[in-house]
Amino acid sequence: MNKLLIVGTVAFDAIETPFGKTDKTLGGAATYIGLSAAYFNVNSAIVSVVGDDFPAEYLELFKSRNIDVSGIEIVQGEKTFFWSGKYRNDLNVRDTLETQLNVLADFSPKVSENFKDADVVMLGNLHPLVQKNVLDQLSRKPKLVVLDTMNYWMNHTPDELKEVLQRVDVITINDEEARQLSGEYSLVKAAEKIHEMGPKYVVIKKGENGALLFSGKKVFFAPALPLKEVFDPTGAGDTFAGGFTGYLTQSSNVSFRNMKNAVIYGSNLASFCVEKFGTERMECLKQEEVQERLQQFRMLTQFDIELAE
Amino acid sequence: MNKLLIVGTVAFDAIETPFGKTDKTLGGAATYIGLSAAYFNVNSAIVSVVGDDFPAEYLELFKSRNIDVSGIEIVQGEKTFFWSGKYRNDLNVRDTLETQLNVLADFSPKVSENFKDADVVMLGNLHPLVQKNVLDQLSRKPKLVVLDTMNYWMNHTPDELKEVLQRVDVITINDEEARQLSGEYSLVKAAEKIHEMGPKYVVIKKGENGALLFSGKKVFFAPALPLKEVFDPTGAGDTFAGGFTGYLTQSSNVSFRNMKNAVIYGSNLASFCVEKFGTERMECLKQEEVQERLQQFRMLTQFDIELAE
């Protein structure tokens, strides 16, 4: 089995949506990426940091999904990263209520020996120097390096971000971030500018409006599955990234054509994530459900027009 | 050739976008619908009303596209409907600067004999009683009746709108209008509620975020083509409706499967409309360009995952 190395936060979240609220629950980018990628036949590992308040059962959950947790450092006497947020009525805007960096403030990632030769590396949203630090520890060039980031790093560490971007094959960001990073309103032009910064592939996530994959002149689009109910969008972007990288790690084929499939799988898995609070839906997801939904994506997007009418 | 009857405004528009502005130019829903539908092999007719200030050359333009103009009433001594609007920087919001109803205030549509047995009827955005009046004049039930409307009629003439909706097969509205009409935020639920009002098919237009087609449990999605430059979104929705109805009139097949193709053609033609000001791009559009763009839509959306991996 191929190896997927995931770097990102493992955290406590407290979430409030118009449909209810959670107490402190399992969250963090690496958590969602890992649970999503676990749908595929891959050896994955999470590199992260938590405090001694982090429940052993959560680590067991990862292990039960064939996720190596030896790279999750547990800092004694410190607390796990905590985020709480509240979504507005239409679920498209969320306000951060509280952020406690805790152990994340001094996070120095340590990649375990067994994953220094990972096939695919997924750099979750973190300080660009932490992302770079992970790449520096690798023993060989991975087949694919995927990076997620956000506007915070564009504002506060633009030079460090640009440096790490030069070493990245795929960037996944949302539409507003793509506009900010490139200074272009048109997403086509934004992707062109971002290509020039390093990433050969640019994935622009538009939430309920789907995701675009750009590479040179090529472009592919995957819609979000129209759902009757969306309970909690938390983790949808990371679940997308987990499906995207999990599929590419399993299939070991990083052609544009296969990357289309990865975008569909990312959208597929993300469509489950939002159906319940936090990681709840991803924890009970079955293979057959994903395959059935793949068929729904096919019905949703595939058409059959003869070219010459 | 099958017959397409189009009812809607034929107007003067004055448009301002971040990229420039036009003087009084040809506009109106029926204009865009007609020019778009003219891409297909159909006999179409516009039912509308203009003043004696309406240039003969515009009528000639319609005739040159095989559009019957005998249903465009010319009221002597009166002026043509005029609208002017200004788009904000991101082109997603526009402010109406001026509306002069003029001849439209007393519009009483007259369907010419030759189109009372139309195969497809496209009711452009107008007072629901005008839309109903057109249906009352038909000599037989059309194969398909498509209706466009807007929030104004939902606010001011909800009962009249609901009455005409009972006689309609397809409604095309934007996402905000679908939410208002149904009282549901989820577009899946909104489509369900709107089905119950009459239309078997619900097309929800999301502008640069594509269009959804709902029928019962079935759903199809067509993205908007990602463009480097969008100059002027005016008429994009009507151009979509023209492509949608033009294709269905030509192919004379109103199955869900063929309606998917119609949504793709609608999106295809709309992607040209926004590339220049007003009707400019549609006036010079070539068959080959549409066929080439169909290929781009295919590349943009089609994927090929084996079901069992």
Coordinates of C-alpha atoms in Angstrom, one line a residue:
Chain A
M1 CA 0.0 0.0 0.0
N2 CA 1.1 3.5 -0.8
K3 CA 1.9 6.0 1.9
L4 CA 0.1 9.3 2.6
L5 CA 1.6 11.7 5.1
I6 CA -0.8 14.2 6.6
V7 CA 0.3 17.2 8.6
G8 CA -2.2 19.4 10.3
T9 CA -4.1 20.3 13.4
V10 CA -5.7 17.7 15.7
A11 CA -8.0 19.7 17.9
F12 CA -11.0 20.2 20.1
D13 CA -13.8 22.1 18.3
A14 CA -17.0 23.5 19.8
I15 CA -19.5 24.2 17.0
E16 CA -22.8 26.1 16.9
T17 CA -25.1 26.0 13.9
P18 CA -28.8 27.0 13.4
F19 CA -29.5 23.3 14.0
G20 CA -27.8 22.8 17.4
K21 CA -24.5 22.9 19.1
T22 CA -21.7 20.6 20.3
D23 CA -19.6 20.5 23.4
K24 CA -15.8 20.2 23.0
T25 CA -15.5 17.5 20.3
L26 CA -12.9 16.0 18.1
G27 CA -11.8 18.4 15.3
G28 CA -8.8 19.8 13.4
A29 CA -7.7 19.7 9.8
A30 CA -5.6 16.5 10.1
T31 CA -8.5 14.7 11.8
Y32 CA -10.9 15.4 8.9
I33 CA -8.2 14.7 6.3
G34 CA -7.2 11.4 8.0
L35 CA -10.8 10.1 8.5
S36 CA -11.6 10.9 4.8
A37 CA -8.4 9.4 3.3
A38 CA -9.0 6.3 5.4
Y39 CA -11.9 5.4 3.0
F40 CA -9.1 4.3 0.6
N41 CA -6.6 1.5 0.8
V42 CA -3.6 3.6 1.9
N43 CA -1.1 3.6 4.8
S44 CA -1.5 7.1 6.3
A45 CA 0.1 8.9 9.1
I46 CA -0.8 12.1 10.9
V47 CA 1.9 14.5 12.1
S48 CA 0.5 16.8 14.7
V49 CA 0.6 17.8 18.4
V50 CA -1.9 17.5 21.2
G51 CA -1.9 18.1 25.0
D52 CA -2.3 15.6 27.7
D53 CA -6.0 16.4 27.8
F54 CA -6.5 14.6 24.5
P55 CA -8.5 11.4 25.0
A56 CA -6.8 8.1 24.2
E57 CA -10.1 7.0 22.5
Y58 CA -9.5 9.5 19.8
L59 CA -6.1 8.1 19.1
E60 CA -7.7 4.7 19.0
L61 CA -10.2 5.9 16.5
F62 CA -7.3 6.9 14.2
K63 CA -5.5 3.6 14.7
S64 CA -8.7 1.7 13.9
R65 CA -8.6 3.5 10.5
N66 CA -5.0 2.4 9.8
I67 CA -3.7 5.8 10.6
D68 CA -0.3 5.9 12.1
V69 CA -0.3 8.2 15.1
S70 CA 3.4 7.9 16.1
G71 CA 3.8 11.4 14.7
I72 CA 1.2 12.9 16.9
E73 CA 3.3 14.4 19.8
I74 CA 1.6 14.5 23.2
V75 CA 2.9 17.4 25.3
Q76 CA 2.5 16.7 29.0
G77 CA 1.1 19.5 31.1
E78 CA -0.2 21.4 28.1
K79 CA -3.6 21.6 26.5
T80 CA -4.8 20.7 23.0
F81 CA -5.6 23.4 20.4
F82 CA -9.2 24.6 20.8
W83 CA -11.4 26.4 18.4
S84 CA -15.1 27.4 18.7
G85 CA -17.2 28.9 16.1
K86 CA -20.8 29.8 15.3
Y87 CA -22.4 29.6 11.8
R88 CA -24.9 32.2 10.7
N89 CA -28.3 31.2 9.4
D90 CA -27.3 30.4 5.8
L91 CA -24.2 28.4 7.0
N92 CA -22.0 30.3 4.5
V93 CA -20.5 32.6 7.1
R94 CA -19.1 31.6 10.4
D95 CA -17.7 33.7 13.2
T96 CA -14.9 32.4 15.4
L97 CA -15.9 32.7 19.0
E98 CA -12.6 31.6 20.6
T99 CA -9.2 30.2 19.6
Q100 CA -6.8 28.8 22.1
L101 CA -3.5 27.9 20.4
N102 CA -2.1 26.0 23.4
V103 CA 0.3 23.3 22.2
L104 CA 0.1 24.6 18.6
A105 CA 2.0 27.7 19.5
D106 CA 5.3 25.8 19.6
F107 CA 4.5 23.0 17.2
S108 CA 7.6 21.5 15.6
P109 CA 6.5 18.6 13.4
K110 CA 8.4 15.3 13.6
V111 CA 7.9 13.0 10.7
S112 CA 8.5 9.4 11.8
E113 CA 11.1 7.4 9.9
N114 CA 8.6 5.1 8.2
F115 CA 6.9 8.0 6.5
K116 CA 9.9 10.0 5.3
D117 CA 9.5 8.3 1.9
A118 CA 5.7 9.0 1.7
D119 CA 4.2 8.8 -1.8
V120 CA 1.8 11.7 -1.2
V121 CA 2.1 14.5 1.3
M122 CA -0.9 16.6 2.4
L123 CA 0.1 19.8 4.1
G124 CA -2.9 20.9 6.1
N125 CA -3.5 24.6 6.8
L126 CA -0.7 25.6 9.2
H127 CA 2.1 28.2 9.4
P128 CA 4.0 27.9 6.1
L129 CA 7.3 27.4 8.0
V130 CA 5.8 24.3 9.7
Q131 CA 4.7 23.1 6.2
K132 CA 8.2 23.7 4.9
N133 CA 9.8 22.0 7.9
V134 CA 7.9 18.8 7.0
L135 CA 9.1 18.9 3.4
D136 CA 12.7 19.3 4.7
Q137 CA 12.5 16.1 6.7
L138 CA 11.6 13.9 3.8
S139 CA 14.1 11.4 2.5
R140 CA 12.9 11.6 -1.2
K141 CA 10.8 13.8 -3.4
P142 CA 7.2 12.6 -3.0
K143 CA 5.1 11.8 -6.1
L144 CA 2.8 14.6 -5.0
V145 CA 2.7 17.4 -2.5
V146 CA -0.6 19.1 -1.8
L147 CA -0.9 22.2 0.3
D148 CA -3.9 23.9 2.0
T149 CA -3.6 27.4 3.4
M150 CA -5.8 30.3 4.3
N151 CA -6.0 34.1 4.1
Y152 CA -4.4 34.5 7.6
W153 CA -1.1 33.3 6.2
M154 CA -1.4 35.4 3.1
N155 CA -1.8 38.4 5.4
H156 CA 0.8 37.6 8.1
T157 CA 3.5 35.4 6.4
P158 CA 3.3 36.1 2.7
D159 CA 7.0 35.5 2.0
E160 CA 7.1 32.2 3.9
L161 CA 4.0 31.1 2.1
K162 CA 5.5 32.0 -1.3
E163 CA 8.6 30.0 -0.5
V164 CA 6.8 26.8 0.4
L165 CA 4.5 27.2 -2.6
Q166 CA 7.5 26.8 -4.9
R167 CA 7.8 23.2 -3.6
V168 CA 4.2 22.2 -3.9
D169 CA 2.4 20.4 -6.8
V170 CA -1.2 21.1 -5.8
I171 CA -2.7 24.0 -3.8
T172 CA -6.3 23.7 -2.4
I173 CA -7.8 27.0 -1.4
N174 CA -11.2 28.6 -1.5
D175 CA -12.3 31.2 -4.1
E176 CA -11.8 34.3 -1.9
E177 CA -8.3 33.1 -0.9
A178 CA -7.5 32.4 -4.6
R179 CA -8.5 36.0 -5.4
Q180 CA -6.5 37.4 -2.5
L181 CA -3.4 35.3 -3.3
S182 CA -3.4 36.3 -7.0
G183 CA -5.0 39.7 -6.9
E184 CA -7.3 38.6 -9.7
Y185 CA -11.1 38.5 -9.5
S186 CA -11.5 36.0 -12.4
L187 CA -10.8 32.5 -11.1
V188 CA -9.3 31.6 -14.4
K189 CA -6.8 34.4 -14.2
A190 CA -6.3 33.7 -10.5
A191 CA -5.3 30.1 -11.3
E192 CA -2.9 31.3 -13.9
K193 CA -1.1 33.6 -11.5
I194 CA -1.0 30.9 -8.8
H195 CA 0.5 28.4 -11.3
E196 CA 3.4 30.8 -11.7
M197 CA 4.0 30.7 -7.9
G198 CA 4.7 27.0 -8.1
P199 CA 1.7 24.7 -8.0
K200 CA 1.1 22.9 -11.3
Y201 CA -2.5 22.2 -10.1
V202 CA -4.8 24.7 -8.5
V203 CA -7.9 23.4 -6.8
I204 CA -10.4 26.2 -5.9
K205 CA -13.0 25.1 -3.4
K206 CA -16.3 27.0 -3.6
G207 CA -18.2 25.3 -0.8
E208 CA -21.8 24.5 -1.8
N209 CA -20.9 25.8 -5.3
G210 CA -18.4 23.0 -6.0
A211 CA -14.7 22.9 -6.8
L212 CA -12.6 23.7 -9.8
L213 CA -9.3 22.0 -10.8
F214 CA -7.0 24.0 -13.0
S215 CA -3.8 22.9 -14.7
G216 CA -2.4 25.1 -17.5
K217 CA -5.3 25.5 -20.0
K218 CA -7.2 22.5 -18.6
V219 CA -10.1 22.9 -16.2
F220 CA -12.4 20.5 -14.5
F221 CA -15.4 21.2 -12.3
A222 CA -17.1 19.1 -9.6
P223 CA -20.4 20.3 -8.1
A224 CA -21.3 19.8 -4.5
L225 CA -24.0 17.3 -4.2
P226 CA -27.3 19.2 -3.6
L227 CA -28.4 18.1 -0.2
K228 CA -31.7 18.4 1.6
E229 CA -30.1 19.2 4.9
V230 CA -26.7 20.6 5.7
F231 CA -26.1 20.5 9.4
D232 CA -22.5 21.6 9.9
P233 CA -20.0 22.6 7.2
T234 CA -17.0 22.3 9.6
G235 CA -14.3 20.1 8.1
A236 CA -15.8 19.9 4.6
G237 CA -12.8 21.4 3.0
D238 CA -10.4 19.1 4.8
T239 CA -12.6 16.1 4.1
F240 CA -12.4 17.1 0.4
A241 CA -8.6 17.3 0.7
G242 CA -8.6 13.9 2.4
G243 CA -10.7 12.3 -0.3
F244 CA -8.6 14.0 -3.0
T245 CA -5.2 12.8 -1.6
G246 CA -6.5 9.5 -0.4
Y247 CA -7.7 8.6 -3.9
L248 CA -4.5 9.8 -5.5
T249 CA -2.3 7.9 -3.0
Q250 CA -4.3 4.7 -3.6
S251 CA -4.3 4.9 -7.4
S252 CA -0.7 6.2 -7.6
N253 CA -1.6 8.1 -10.8
V254 CA -1.2 11.9 -10.8
S255 CA -2.3 12.6 -14.3
F256 CA -4.9 15.4 -14.9
R257 CA -7.4 12.8 -15.9
N258 CA -7.1 10.9 -12.7
M259 CA -7.0 14.1 -10.7
K260 CA -10.5 14.7 -12.0
N261 CA -11.6 11.5 -10.3
A262 CA -9.8 12.7 -7.1
V263 CA -11.9 15.9 -7.2
I264 CA -15.1 13.9 -7.6
Y265 CA -14.1 11.7 -4.6
G266 CA -13.2 14.7 -2.6
S267 CA -16.6 16.2 -3.3
N268 CA -18.3 12.9 -2.6
L269 CA -16.7 12.5 0.8
A270 CA -17.3 16.1 1.8
S271 CA -21.0 15.7 1.0
F272 CA -21.2 13.2 3.9
C273 CA -19.2 15.3 6.3
V274 CA -21.7 18.1 6.4
E275 CA -24.7 15.8 7.1
K276 CA -23.9 15.6 10.8
F277 CA -22.0 17.5 13.4
G278 CA -18.2 17.4 13.5
T279 CA -16.7 14.1 12.6
E280 CA -19.8 12.1 13.4
R281 CA -20.9 11.2 9.9
M282 CA -17.3 10.4 8.8
E283 CA -16.9 8.0 11.7
C284 CA -19.8 5.8 10.6
L285 CA -19.4 6.1 6.8
K286 CA -19.6 2.8 4.9
Q287 CA -17.9 1.9 1.6
E288 CA -21.2 1.2 -0.1
E289 CA -22.5 4.6 0.8
V290 CA -19.6 6.3 -1.0
Q291 CA -20.0 4.0 -4.0
E292 CA -23.7 4.8 -4.2
R293 CA -23.1 8.5 -3.9
L294 CA -20.5 8.2 -6.7
Q295 CA -23.4 7.0 -8.9
Q296 CA -25.3 10.1 -7.8
F297 CA -22.4 12.3 -8.9
R298 CA -22.5 10.6 -12.2
M299 CA -26.2 11.2 -12.7
L300 CA -25.7 14.8 -11.5
T301 CA -23.1 15.7 -14.1
Q302 CA -22.9 13.3 -17.0
F303 CA -24.7 14.0 -20.2
D304 CA -24.7 12.7 -23.7
I305 CA -25.0 15.1 -26.5
E306 CA -23.9 14.1 -30.0
L307 CA -21.4 16.6 -31.2
A308 CA -22.9 17.0 -34.7
E309 CA -26.6 17.6 -34.4
Chain B
M1 CA -39.4 22.7 -38.3
N2 CA -41.0 22.9 -34.8
K3 CA -42.4 26.2 -33.5
L4 CA -41.2 28.1 -30.5
L5 CA -43.4 30.9 -29.2
I6 CA -41.5 33.5 -27.1
V7 CA -43.3 36.2 -25.0
G8 CA -41.3 38.9 -23.2
T9 CA -39.9 42.4 -23.3
V10 CA -38.2 43.9 -26.3
A11 CA -36.5 47.0 -24.9
F12 CA -33.8 49.6 -24.8
D13 CA -31.1 49.0 -22.2
A14 CA -28.4 51.3 -21.0
I15 CA -25.8 49.3 -19.1
E16 CA -22.8 50.3 -17.1
T17 CA -20.2 47.7 -15.8
P18 CA -16.7 48.2 -14.4
F19 CA -15.5 47.7 -18.0
G20 CA -17.5 50.4 -19.7
K21 CA -20.9 51.6 -20.5
T22 CA -23.4 51.5 -23.4
D23 CA -25.8 54.1 -24.7
K24 CA -29.4 53.0 -25.3
T25 CA -29.0 49.6 -27.0
L26 CA -31.2 46.6 -27.9
G27 CA -32.3 44.7 -24.9
G28 CA -35.2 42.9 -23.3
A29 CA -35.9 39.3 -22.3
A30 CA -37.5 38.2 -25.5
T31 CA -34.6 39.7 -27.5
Y32 CA -32.0 37.6 -25.7
I33 CA -34.3 34.5 -25.7
G34 CA -34.9 34.9 -29.4
L35 CA -31.3 35.5 -30.5
S36 CA -30.2 32.5 -28.4
A37 CA -32.9 30.1 -29.6
A38 CA -32.1 31.2 -33.2
Y39 CA -28.9 29.1 -32.9
F40 CA -31.2 26.1 -33.4
N41 CA -33.3 25.0 -36.4
V42 CA -36.6 26.2 -35.2
N43 CA -39.4 28.5 -36.3
S44 CA -39.7 31.1 -33.6
A45 CA -41.9 34.1 -33.0
I46 CA -41.7 36.9 -30.5
V47 CA -44.8 38.4 -28.9
S48 CA -44.1 41.8 -27.4
V49 CA -44.7 45.5 -27.7
V50 CA -42.5 48.4 -28.7
G51 CA -43.0 52.2 -29.4
D52 CA -42.5 54.0 -32.7
D53 CA -39.0 54.9 -31.5
F54 CA -38.0 51.3 -32.0
P55 CA -35.5 51.1 -35.0
A56 CA -36.6 49.0 -38.0
E57 CA -33.0 47.6 -38.1
Y58 CA -33.7 45.7 -34.9
L59 CA -36.8 44.1 -36.3
E60 CA -34.7 43.2 -39.4
L61 CA -32.1 41.6 -37.1
F62 CA -34.9 39.3 -35.7
K63 CA -36.2 38.5 -39.2
S64 CA -32.7 37.6 -40.3
R65 CA -32.6 35.0 -37.6
N66 CA -35.9 33.4 -38.8
I67 CA -37.8 35.1 -35.9
D68 CA -41.4 36.0 -36.8
V69 CA -42.0 39.6 -35.6
S70 CA -45.7 39.8 -36.5
G71 CA -46.5 39.5 -32.8
I72 CA -44.4 42.5 -31.9
E73 CA -46.9 45.3 -31.7
I74 CA -45.7 48.8 -32.6
V75 CA -47.6 51.5 -30.7
Q76 CA -47.6 54.8 -32.5
G77 CA -46.9 57.9 -30.4
E78 CA -45.5 55.8 -27.5
K79 CA -42.0 54.9 -26.4
T80 CA -40.3 51.5 -26.0
F81 CA -39.7 50.1 -22.5
F82 CA -36.4 51.4 -21.2
W83 CA -34.1 50.0 -18.4
S84 CA -30.8 51.2 -17.2
G85 CA -28.6 49.5 -14.7
K86 CA -25.1 49.6 -13.2
Y87 CA -23.2 46.6 -12.1
R88 CA -21.0 46.7 -9.0
N89 CA -17.3 45.6 -9.1
D90 CA -17.8 41.9 -8.8
L91 CA -20.6 41.9 -11.4
N92 CA -22.8 39.8 -9.0
V93 CA -24.9 42.8 -7.9
R94 CA -26.6 45.3 -10.1
D95 CA -28.5 48.5 -9.2
T96 CA -31.4 49.6 -11.4
L97 CA -30.8 53.3 -12.3
E98 CA -34.0 53.9 -14.2
T99 CA -37.1 52.0 -15.5
Q100 CA -39.5 53.6 -17.9
L101 CA -42.4 51.1 -18.5
N102 CA -43.8 53.2 -21.5
V103 CA -45.7 50.8 -23.8
L104 CA -45.2 47.9 -21.4
A105 CA -47.7 49.5 -19.0
D106 CA -50.7 48.5 -21.1
F107 CA -49.2 45.4 -22.9
S108 CA -51.9 43.0 -24.1
P109 CA -50.1 40.2 -25.9
K110 CA -51.4 39.0 -29.3
V111 CA -50.3 35.6 -30.5
S112 CA -50.4 35.4 -34.3
E113 CA -52.5 32.6 -35.8
N114 CA -49.5 30.8 -37.1
F115 CA -48.1 30.3 -33.6
K116 CA -51.2 29.4 -31.7
D117 CA -50.2 25.7 -32.1
A118 CA -46.6 26.3 -31.0
D119 CA -44.7 23.2 -29.8
V120 CA -42.9 25.0 -27.1
V121 CA -43.9 28.3 -25.3
M122 CA -41.3 30.4 -23.5
L123 CA -43.0 32.9 -21.1
G124 CA -40.3 35.5 -20.4
N125 CA -40.4 37.4 -17.2
L126 CA -43.6 39.6 -17.3
H127 CA -46.7 40.2 -15.2
P128 CA -48.2 36.7 -14.5
L129 CA -51.6 37.8 -16.0
V130 CA -49.8 38.6 -19.3
Q131 CA -48.2 35.2 -19.2
K132 CA -51.6 33.6 -18.5
N133 CA -53.2 35.6 -21.3
V134 CA -50.8 34.1 -23.8
L135 CA -51.6 30.5 -22.7
D136 CA -55.3 31.3 -23.1
Q137 CA -54.8 32.2 -26.7
L138 CA -53.3 28.9 -27.7
S139 CA -55.3 26.5 -29.9
R140 CA -53.8 23.4 -28.4
K141 CA -51.7 22.3 -25.4
P142 CA -48.0 22.8 -26.2
K143 CA -45.5 20.0 -25.7
L144 CA -43.8 22.2 -23.2
V145 CA -44.5 25.5 -21.4
V146 CA -41.5 27.2 -19.7
L147 CA -41.9 30.2 -17.5
D148 CA -39.4 32.7 -16.2
T149 CA -40.3 35.1 -13.4
M150 CA -38.7 37.2 -10.6
N151 CA -39.1 38.3 -7.0
Y152 CA -41.1 41.4 -8.0
W153 CA -44.1 39.2 -9.1
M154 CA -43.7 37.1 -6.0
N155 CA -44.0 40.2 -3.9
H156 CA -46.7 42.0 -5.8
T157 CA -48.9 39.4 -7.6
P158 CA -48.4 36.1 -5.7
D159 CA -51.9 34.8 -6.4
E160 CA -51.7 35.5 -10.1
L161 CA -48.2 33.9 -10.2
K162 CA -49.5 30.8 -8.5
E163 CA -52.3 30.5 -10.9
V164 CA -50.2 30.6 -14.0
L165 CA -47.6 28.2 -12.4
Q166 CA -50.3 25.5 -12.4
R167 CA -50.2 25.5 -16.2
V168 CA -46.4 25.4 -16.6
D169 CA -44.1 22.5 -17.1
V170 CA -40.8 24.2 -16.4
I171 CA -39.9 27.2 -14.3
T172 CA -36.6 28.9 -14.5
I173 CA -35.6 31.1 -11.6
N174 CA -32.5 32.1 -9.7
D175 CA -31.6 30.6 -6.4
E176 CA -32.8 33.6 -4.3
E177 CA -36.1 33.6 -6.1
A178 CA -36.5 29.8 -5.6
R179 CA -35.9 30.3 -1.9
Q180 CA -38.4 33.2 -1.7
L181 CA -41.0 31.3 -3.7
S182 CA -40.8 28.2 -1.6
G183 CA -39.8 29.5 1.8
E184 CA -37.0 26.9 1.9
Y185 CA -33.3 27.6 2.1
S186 CA -32.2 24.2 0.8
L187 CA -32.5 24.2 -3.0
V188 CA -33.5 20.6 -2.9
K189 CA -36.4 21.3 -0.6
A190 CA -37.2 24.5 -2.5
A191 CA -37.5 22.5 -5.8
E192 CA -39.8 20.0 -4.0
K193 CA -42.1 22.7 -2.9
I194 CA -42.1 24.4 -6.3
H195 CA -42.9 21.0 -8.0
E196 CA -46.1 21.0 -5.8
M197 CA -47.1 24.4 -7.3
G198 CA -47.3 22.9 -10.8
P199 CA -44.0 22.8 -12.7
K200 CA -42.7 19.2 -13.1
Y201 CA -39.3 20.6 -13.9
V202 CA -37.5 23.3 -11.8
V203 CA -34.4 25.0 -13.2
I204 CA -32.5 27.0 -10.7
K205 CA -30.0 29.5 -12.2
K206 CA -27.1 30.4 -10.0
G207 CA -25.2 32.7 -12.4
E208 CA -21.5 32.1 -12.3
N209 CA -22.2 29.1 -10.1
G210 CA -24.1 27.2 -12.8
A211 CA -27.7 25.8 -13.0
L212 CA -29.6 23.0 -11.4
L213 CA -32.4 21.0 -13.0
F214 CA -34.8 19.2 -10.7
S215 CA -37.5 16.7 -11.5
G216 CA -38.9 14.6 -8.7
K217 CA -35.9 12.9 -7.2
K218 CA -33.7 13.5 -10.2
V219 CA -31.2 16.3 -10.3
F220 CA -28.7 17.5 -12.9
F221 CA -26.2 20.3 -12.7
A222 CA -24.4 22.3 -15.4
P223 CA -21.6 24.6 -14.4
A224 CA -21.1 28.0 -15.9
L225 CA -18.0 27.9 -18.1
P226 CA -15.1 29.5 -16.2
L227 CA -14.2 32.6 -18.2
K228 CA -11.2 34.8 -18.2
E229 CA -13.3 37.9 -18.7
V230 CA -16.9 38.6 -18.0
F231 CA -17.9 42.0 -19.4
D232 CA -21.6 42.2 -19.0
P233 CA -24.0 39.6 -17.4
T234 CA -27.1 41.4 -18.8
G235 CA -29.3 38.9 -20.6
A236 CA -27.4 35.8 -19.5
G237 CA -30.4 34.2 -17.8
D238 CA -32.6 34.9 -20.8
T239 CA -29.9 33.6 -23.2
F240 CA -29.9 30.4 -21.0
A241 CA -33.6 30.2 -21.4
G242 CA -33.3 30.7 -25.2
G243 CA -30.8 27.9 -25.5
F244 CA -32.8 25.6 -23.3
T245 CA -36.1 26.1 -25.1
G246 CA -34.5 26.4 -28.6
Y247 CA -32.7 23.0 -28.1
L248 CA -35.9 21.3 -26.8
T249 CA -38.0 22.7 -29.6
Q250 CA -35.5 21.5 -32.2
S251 CA -35.1 18.0 -30.7
S252 CA -38.8 17.7 -29.9
N253 CA -37.9 15.4 -26.9
V254 CA -38.8 16.6 -23.4
S255 CA -37.5 13.6 -21.5
F256 CA -35.4 14.4 -18.4
R257 CA -32.4 13.0 -20.2
N258 CA -32.8 15.3 -23.1
M259 CA -33.5 18.2 -20.8
K260 CA -30.0 17.7 -19.3
N261 CA -28.7 18.5 -22.8
A262 CA -30.9 21.5 -23.0
V263 CA -29.4 22.8 -19.7
I264 CA -25.9 22.3 -21.1
Y265 CA -26.9 24.2 -24.3
G266 CA -28.4 27.0 -22.2
S267 CA -25.2 27.3 -20.2
N268 CA -23.2 27.1 -23.4
L269 CA -25.0 30.0 -25.1
A270 CA -25.1 32.1 -21.9
S271 CA -21.3 31.8 -21.6
F272 CA -21.0 33.7 -24.9
C273 CA -23.6 36.4 -24.0
V274 CA -21.5 37.7 -21.1
E275 CA -18.3 38.1 -23.2
K276 CA -19.4 41.4 -24.7
F277 CA -21.9 44.2 -24.0
G278 CA -25.6 43.6 -24.5
T279 CA -26.5 41.5 -27.5
E280 CA -23.2 42.2 -29.3
R281 CA -21.7 38.7 -28.8
M282 CA -24.9 36.9 -29.6
E283 CA -25.3 38.8 -32.9
C284 CA -22.0 37.5 -34.3
L285 CA -22.0 34.0 -32.8
K286 CA -21.1 31.2 -35.1
Q287 CA -22.3 27.6 -35.1
E288 CA -18.7 26.3 -34.9
E289 CA -18.1 28.3 -31.8
V290 CA -21.0 26.8 -30.0
Q291 CA -19.9 23.3 -31.0
E292 CA -16.4 24.0 -29.9
R293 CA -17.6 25.2 -26.5
L294 CA -19.8 22.1 -26.1
Q295 CA -16.6 20.2 -26.3
Q296 CA -15.2 22.5 -23.5
F297 CA -18.3 21.7 -21.4
R298 CA -17.6 18.0 -21.9
M299 CA -14.0 18.4 -20.8
L300 CA -15.1 20.5 -17.8
T301 CA -17.6 18.0 -16.4
Q302 CA -17.1 14.5 -17.7
F303 CA -15.1 12.0 -15.8
D304 CA -14.5 8.3 -15.9
I305 CA -14.3 6.4 -12.6
E306 CA -14.8 2.7 -12.5
L307 CA -17.6 2.0 -10.1
A308 CA -15.9 -0.9 -8.4
E309 CA -12.3 0.0 -7.5

